[in-house]
């Protein structure tokens, strides 16, 4: 009888069971930690300075009523708009009225938010967080030519389904989760 069970387990593995969350919280999700010393896509000086400037501006100059910060990316988005002063911002994927409203509020006069990425200096990717959609978007963006490398922002980057995609990005990148969305925020500089 034991051999039959063993044979069945080879063909039908047990479902993976995750332990209960060790703390009481409203929402939780499993993720993983990875070493940084062997990760591709180390951040550039530009990306680090931009992130520092954006966080400082988000703290001092950005107000978003009803937003939890840190925990949501809205104030960080406002800080990025103030730090970068982009003329063209592109949104890819599902629309988020609140994020669009915050970006518009903190963009310089005459700047615009579009759905086409041509000429964009900042690109907000709003995908399903499955890693597949985001990988396709990044691959398409990588094939385009830009005057200056745009900054691309991905959310939900700490979700289990996104871990492989984010880890394998070879462009300069910087994890902004502590100042963005609690499920993960990543800035990517599309430089070659």
PDB file of C-alpha atoms in Angstrom:
ATOM      1  CA  UNK A   1       0.000   0.000   0.000  1.00  0.00           C
ATOM      2  CA  UNK A   2       2.842   2.381   0.831  1.00  0.00           C
ATOM      3  CA  UNK A   3       4.311   2.078  -2.671  1.00  0.00           C
ATOM      4  CA  UNK A   4       0.991   2.971  -4.267  1.00  0.00           C
ATOM      5  CA  UNK A   5       0.836   6.197  -2.206  1.00  0.00           C
ATOM      6  CA  UNK A   6       4.411   7.030  -3.169  1.00  0.00           C
ATOM      7  CA  UNK A   7       3.670   6.451  -6.825  1.00  0.00           C
ATOM      8  CA  UNK A   8       0.533   8.616  -6.659  1.00  0.00           C
ATOM      9  CA  UNK A   9       2.492  11.438  -4.952  1.00  0.00           C
ATOM     10  CA  UNK A  10       5.018  11.427  -7.805  1.00  0.00           C
ATOM     11  CA  UNK A  11       2.201  12.144 -10.232  1.00  0.00           C
ATOM     12  CA  UNK A  12      -0.094  14.207  -8.014  1.00  0.00           C
ATOM     13  CA  UNK A  13       1.946  16.328  -5.607  1.00  0.00           C
ATOM     14  CA  UNK A  14       0.388  17.704  -2.448  1.00  0.00           C
ATOM     15  CA  UNK A  15      -0.892  21.232  -2.553  1.00  0.00           C
ATOM     16  CA  UNK A  16       1.488  23.751  -1.046  1.00  0.00           C
ATOM     17  CA  UNK A  17       0.134  24.972   2.248  1.00  0.00           C
ATOM     18  CA  UNK A  18       1.290  28.305   3.577  1.00  0.00           C
ATOM     19  CA  UNK A  19       1.353  28.861   7.307  1.00  0.00           C
ATOM     20  CA  UNK A  20      -0.996  31.410   8.794  1.00  0.00           C
ATOM     21  CA  UNK A  21       0.219  35.000   8.980  1.00  0.00           C
ATOM     22  CA  UNK A  22       2.289  35.410  12.182  1.00  0.00           C
ATOM     23  CA  UNK A  23       0.706  38.799  13.029  1.00  0.00           C
ATOM     24  CA  UNK A  24      -2.827  40.135  13.038  1.00  0.00           C
ATOM     25  CA  UNK A  25      -3.371  42.402  10.006  1.00  0.00           C
ATOM     26  CA  UNK A  26      -6.200  43.508   7.764  1.00  0.00           C
ATOM     27  CA  UNK A  27      -4.508  42.153   4.595  1.00  0.00           C
ATOM     28  CA  UNK A  28      -1.443  40.003   4.005  1.00  0.00           C
ATOM     29  CA  UNK A  29       0.279  38.217   1.136  1.00  0.00           C
ATOM     30  CA  UNK A  30       3.341  36.002   0.847  1.00  0.00           C
ATOM     31  CA  UNK A  31       6.522  37.223  -0.784  1.00  0.00           C
ATOM     32  CA  UNK A  32      10.235  36.395  -0.645  1.00  0.00           C
ATOM     33  CA  UNK A  33      13.554  38.089   0.091  1.00  0.00           C
ATOM     34  CA  UNK A  34      16.460  37.940  -2.338  1.00  0.00           C
ATOM     35  CA  UNK A  35      20.106  38.945  -2.158  1.00  0.00           C
ATOM     36  CA  UNK A  36      21.019  42.200  -3.886  1.00  0.00           C
ATOM     37  CA  UNK A  37      24.710  41.540  -4.567  1.00  0.00           C
ATOM     38  CA  UNK A  38      23.908  39.196  -7.458  1.00  0.00           C
ATOM     39  CA  UNK A  39      20.841  40.985  -8.800  1.00  0.00           C
ATOM     40  CA  UNK A  40      20.933  42.436 -12.313  1.00  0.00           C
ATOM     41  CA  UNK A  41      19.866  46.035 -12.875  1.00  0.00           C
ATOM     42  CA  UNK A  42      21.666  47.998 -10.171  1.00  0.00           C
ATOM     43  CA  UNK A  43      20.310  51.565  -9.746  1.00  0.00           C
ATOM     44  CA  UNK A  44      22.069  54.500 -11.399  1.00  0.00           C
ATOM     45  CA  UNK A  45      23.029  57.717  -9.628  1.00  0.00           C
ATOM     46  CA  UNK A  46      20.181  59.431 -11.494  1.00  0.00           C
ATOM     47  CA  UNK A  47      17.634  56.919 -10.206  1.00  0.00           C
ATOM     48  CA  UNK A  48      18.846  57.180  -6.602  1.00  0.00           C
ATOM     49  CA  UNK A  49      18.860  60.986  -6.652  1.00  0.00           C
ATOM     50  CA  UNK A  50      15.408  61.073  -8.249  1.00  0.00           C
ATOM     51  CA  UNK A  51      14.020  58.700  -5.611  1.00  0.00           C
ATOM     52  CA  UNK A  52      15.463  60.751  -2.744  1.00  0.00           C
ATOM     53  CA  UNK A  53      14.135  64.000  -4.217  1.00  0.00           C
ATOM     54  CA  UNK A  54      10.697  62.481  -4.883  1.00  0.00           C
ATOM     55  CA  UNK A  55      10.366  61.140  -1.333  1.00  0.00           C
ATOM     56  CA  UNK A  56      11.429  64.467   0.161  1.00  0.00           C
ATOM     57  CA  UNK A  57       8.902  66.341  -2.000  1.00  0.00           C
ATOM     58  CA  UNK A  58       6.189  63.786  -1.193  1.00  0.00           C
ATOM     59  CA  UNK A  59       6.777  64.437   2.510  1.00  0.00           C
ATOM     60  CA  UNK A  60       6.818  68.230   2.270  1.00  0.00           C
ATOM     61  CA  UNK A  61       4.816  69.315  -0.759  1.00  0.00           C
ATOM     62  CA  UNK A  62       2.257  66.620  -1.642  1.00  0.00           C
ATOM     63  CA  UNK A  63      -1.177  66.270  -0.071  1.00  0.00           C
ATOM     64  CA  UNK A  64      -3.566  63.493  -1.045  1.00  0.00           C
ATOM     65  CA  UNK A  65      -6.740  63.462   0.990  1.00  0.00           C
ATOM     66  CA  UNK A  66      -7.686  60.049   2.310  1.00  0.00           C
ATOM     67  CA  UNK A  67      -4.419  58.427   1.237  1.00  0.00           C
ATOM     68  CA  UNK A  68      -2.336  56.288   3.580  1.00  0.00           C
ATOM     69  CA  UNK A  69       1.343  57.092   3.169  1.00  0.00           C
ATOM     70  CA  UNK A  70       3.544  55.181   3.292  1.00  0.00           C
ATOM     71  CA  UNK A  71       1.340  52.330   2.142  1.00  0.00           C
ATOM     72  CA  UNK A  72      -0.103  53.783  -1.060  1.00  0.00           C
ATOM     73  CA  UNK A  73       1.834  55.150  -4.000  1.00  0.00           C
ATOM     74  CA  UNK A  74      -0.175  58.342  -4.531  1.00  0.00           C
ATOM     75  CA  UNK A  75       2.045  60.751  -2.586  1.00  0.00           C
ATOM     76  CA  UNK A  76       5.134  59.179  -4.140  1.00  0.00           C
ATOM     77  CA  UNK A  77       3.573  59.791  -7.590  1.00  0.00           C
ATOM     78  CA  UNK A  78       3.053  63.460  -6.703  1.00  0.00           C
ATOM     79  CA  UNK A  79       6.639  63.667  -5.458  1.00  0.00           C
ATOM     80  CA  UNK A  80       7.926  62.101  -8.677  1.00  0.00           C
ATOM     81  CA  UNK A  81       6.015  64.638 -10.764  1.00  0.00           C
ATOM     82  CA  UNK A  82       7.516  67.515  -8.723  1.00  0.00           C
ATOM     83  CA  UNK A  83      11.035  66.054  -8.833  1.00  0.00           C
ATOM     84  CA  UNK A  84      11.036  65.142 -12.540  1.00  0.00           C
ATOM     85  CA  UNK A  85       8.867  67.946 -13.966  1.00  0.00           C
ATOM     86  CA  UNK A  86       7.994  65.779 -17.006  1.00  0.00           C
ATOM     87  CA  UNK A  87       6.232  67.286 -19.996  1.00  0.00           C
ATOM     88  CA  UNK A  88       4.730  63.956 -21.072  1.00  0.00           C
ATOM     89  CA  UNK A  89       3.515  61.172 -18.785  1.00  0.00           C
ATOM     90  CA  UNK A  90       2.114  57.923 -20.155  1.00  0.00           C
ATOM     91  CA  UNK A  91      -0.233  55.490 -18.437  1.00  0.00           C
ATOM     92  CA  UNK A  92      -0.300  51.902 -19.655  1.00  0.00           C
ATOM     93  CA  UNK A  93      -2.911  49.384 -18.592  1.00  0.00           C
ATOM     94  CA  UNK A  94      -5.961  49.871 -16.451  1.00  0.00           C
ATOM     95  CA  UNK A  95      -6.742  53.443 -15.525  1.00  0.00           C
ATOM     96  CA  UNK A  96      -6.751  54.728 -11.963  1.00  0.00           C
ATOM     97  CA  UNK A  97      -8.632  58.007 -11.653  1.00  0.00           C
ATOM     98  CA  UNK A  98      -7.035  58.915  -8.314  1.00  0.00           C
ATOM     99  CA  UNK A  99      -3.478  58.337  -9.606  1.00  0.00           C
ATOM    100  CA  UNK A 100      -4.213  60.372 -12.749  1.00  0.00           C
ATOM    101  CA  UNK A 101      -5.690  63.164 -10.628  1.00  0.00           C
ATOM    102  CA  UNK A 102      -2.598  63.279  -8.382  1.00  0.00           C
ATOM    103  CA  UNK A 103      -0.200  63.315 -11.333  1.00  0.00           C
ATOM    104  CA  UNK A 104      -2.158  66.115 -13.057  1.00  0.00           C
ATOM    105  CA  UNK A 105      -2.161  68.160  -9.865  1.00  0.00           C
ATOM    106  CA  UNK A 106       1.634  68.038  -9.510  1.00  0.00           C
ATOM    107  CA  UNK A 107       2.697  68.151 -13.170  1.00  0.00           C
ATOM    108  CA  UNK A 108       4.178  71.394 -14.480  1.00  0.00           C
ATOM    109  CA  UNK A 109       1.897  73.685 -16.463  1.00  0.00           C
ATOM    110  CA  UNK A 110       1.421  72.495 -20.039  1.00  0.00           C
ATOM    111  CA  UNK A 111       2.368  68.888 -19.269  1.00  0.00           C
ATOM    112  CA  UNK A 112       0.007  66.132 -20.322  1.00  0.00           C
ATOM    113  CA  UNK A 113      -0.928  62.553 -19.522  1.00  0.00           C
ATOM    114  CA  UNK A 114      -1.300  60.305 -22.559  1.00  0.00           C
ATOM    115  CA  UNK A 115      -1.762  56.630 -23.378  1.00  0.00           C
ATOM    116  CA  UNK A 116       0.932  56.631 -26.098  1.00  0.00           C
ATOM    117  CA  UNK A 117       4.486  56.212 -24.796  1.00  0.00           C
ATOM    118  CA  UNK A 118       6.245  58.136 -27.583  1.00  0.00           C
ATOM    119  CA  UNK A 119       8.084  61.040 -25.989  1.00  0.00           C
ATOM    120  CA  UNK A 120       7.088  60.064 -22.452  1.00  0.00           C
ATOM    121  CA  UNK A 121       9.513  60.897 -19.663  1.00  0.00           C
ATOM    122  CA  UNK A 122       7.570  58.992 -17.018  1.00  0.00           C
ATOM    123  CA  UNK A 123       5.501  55.855 -17.618  1.00  0.00           C
ATOM    124  CA  UNK A 124       3.088  54.399 -15.071  1.00  0.00           C
ATOM    125  CA  UNK A 125       2.310  50.738 -15.751  1.00  0.00           C
ATOM    126  CA  UNK A 126      -0.961  49.558 -14.237  1.00  0.00           C
ATOM    127  CA  UNK A 127      -1.204  45.870 -14.938  1.00  0.00           C
ATOM    128  CA  UNK A 128      -2.862  42.895 -13.362  1.00  0.00           C
ATOM    129  CA  UNK A 129       0.253  42.175 -11.307  1.00  0.00           C
ATOM    130  CA  UNK A 130       0.746  38.757 -12.858  1.00  0.00           C
ATOM    131  CA  UNK A 131       4.271  39.402 -14.168  1.00  0.00           C
ATOM    132  CA  UNK A 132       3.314  38.346 -17.695  1.00  0.00           C
ATOM    133  CA  UNK A 133       1.595  41.575 -18.728  1.00  0.00           C
ATOM    134  CA  UNK A 134       4.361  43.657 -17.147  1.00  0.00           C
ATOM    135  CA  UNK A 135       7.061  41.595 -18.868  1.00  0.00           C
ATOM    136  CA  UNK A 136       5.412  42.154 -22.266  1.00  0.00           C
ATOM    137  CA  UNK A 137       5.111  45.894 -21.609  1.00  0.00           C
ATOM    138  CA  UNK A 138       8.763  46.193 -20.563  1.00  0.00           C
ATOM    139  CA  UNK A 139       9.877  44.201 -23.604  1.00  0.00           C
ATOM    140  CA  UNK A 140       7.909  46.516 -25.924  1.00  0.00           C
ATOM    141  CA  UNK A 141       9.216  49.638 -24.170  1.00  0.00           C
ATOM    142  CA  UNK A 142      12.765  48.314 -24.468  1.00  0.00           C
ATOM    143  CA  UNK A 143      12.388  48.187 -28.252  1.00  0.00           C
ATOM    144  CA  UNK A 144      11.478  51.893 -28.505  1.00  0.00           C
ATOM    145  CA  UNK A 145      13.800  54.871 -28.824  1.00  0.00           C
ATOM    146  CA  UNK A 146      13.524  57.746 -26.352  1.00  0.00           C
ATOM    147  CA  UNK A 147      15.411  61.063 -26.288  1.00  0.00           C
ATOM    148  CA  UNK A 148      16.187  60.501 -22.616  1.00  0.00           C
ATOM    149  CA  UNK A 149      15.622  57.232 -20.791  1.00  0.00           C
ATOM    150  CA  UNK A 150      12.144  57.382 -19.232  1.00  0.00           C
ATOM    151  CA  UNK A 151      11.386  56.305 -15.690  1.00  0.00           C
ATOM    152  CA  UNK A 152       8.875  53.456 -15.524  1.00  0.00           C
ATOM    153  CA  UNK A 153       6.896  52.726 -12.368  1.00  0.00           C
ATOM    154  CA  UNK A 154       5.479  49.278 -11.631  1.00  0.00           C
ATOM    155  CA  UNK A 155       3.251  48.446  -8.656  1.00  0.00           C
ATOM    156  CA  UNK A 156       2.467  45.160  -6.900  1.00  0.00           C
ATOM    157  CA  UNK A 157       6.102  44.176  -7.395  1.00  0.00           C
ATOM    158  CA  UNK A 158       6.337  42.211  -4.141  1.00  0.00           C
ATOM    159  CA  UNK A 159       3.417  39.960  -5.075  1.00  0.00           C
ATOM    160  CA  UNK A 160       4.460  36.349  -5.550  1.00  0.00           C
ATOM    161  CA  UNK A 161       3.462  36.403  -9.236  1.00  0.00           C
ATOM    162  CA  UNK A 162       5.715  39.424  -9.879  1.00  0.00           C
ATOM    163  CA  UNK A 163       8.895  38.279  -8.133  1.00  0.00           C
ATOM    164  CA  UNK A 164      10.571  36.550 -11.085  1.00  0.00           C
ATOM    165  CA  UNK A 165       9.750  39.400 -13.469  1.00  0.00           C
ATOM    166  CA  UNK A 166      11.144  42.058 -11.114  1.00  0.00           C
ATOM    167  CA  UNK A 167      14.253  40.084 -10.185  1.00  0.00           C
ATOM    168  CA  UNK A 168      15.176  39.505 -13.837  1.00  0.00           C
ATOM    169  CA  UNK A 169      14.870  43.139 -14.987  1.00  0.00           C
ATOM    170  CA  UNK A 170      18.273  44.102 -16.371  1.00  0.00           C
ATOM    171  CA  UNK A 171      17.608  47.837 -16.585  1.00  0.00           C
ATOM    172  CA  UNK A 172      18.636  50.019 -13.637  1.00  0.00           C
ATOM    173  CA  UNK A 173      15.929  49.679 -10.977  1.00  0.00           C
ATOM    174  CA  UNK A 174      15.181  50.763  -7.439  1.00  0.00           C
ATOM    175  CA  UNK A 175      12.680  49.239  -5.004  1.00  0.00           C
ATOM    176  CA  UNK A 176      10.468  52.001  -3.586  1.00  0.00           C
ATOM    177  CA  UNK A 177       8.073  49.812  -1.601  1.00  0.00           C
ATOM    178  CA  UNK A 178       8.726  51.635   1.678  1.00  0.00           C
ATOM    179  CA  UNK A 179       7.462  54.847   0.060  1.00  0.00           C
ATOM    180  CA  UNK A 180       4.971  53.416  -2.427  1.00  0.00           C
ATOM    181  CA  UNK A 181       2.345  50.709  -2.425  1.00  0.00           C
ATOM    182  CA  UNK A 182       2.549  48.140   0.382  1.00  0.00           C
ATOM    183  CA  UNK A 183       2.385  45.326  -2.206  1.00  0.00           C
ATOM    184  CA  UNK A 184       5.488  46.724  -3.912  1.00  0.00           C
ATOM    185  CA  UNK A 185       6.611  49.664  -6.021  1.00  0.00           C
ATOM    186  CA  UNK A 186       9.572  49.590  -8.390  1.00  0.00           C
ATOM    187  CA  UNK A 187      11.162  52.366 -10.446  1.00  0.00           C
ATOM    188  CA  UNK A 188      12.987  51.334 -13.613  1.00  0.00           C
ATOM    189  CA  UNK A 189      15.205  53.560 -15.753  1.00  0.00           C
ATOM    190  CA  UNK A 190      14.988  52.440 -19.380  1.00  0.00           C
ATOM    191  CA  UNK A 191      18.642  53.164 -20.129  1.00  0.00           C
ATOM    192  CA  UNK A 192      20.688  50.902 -22.326  1.00  0.00           C
TER     193      UNK A 192
END
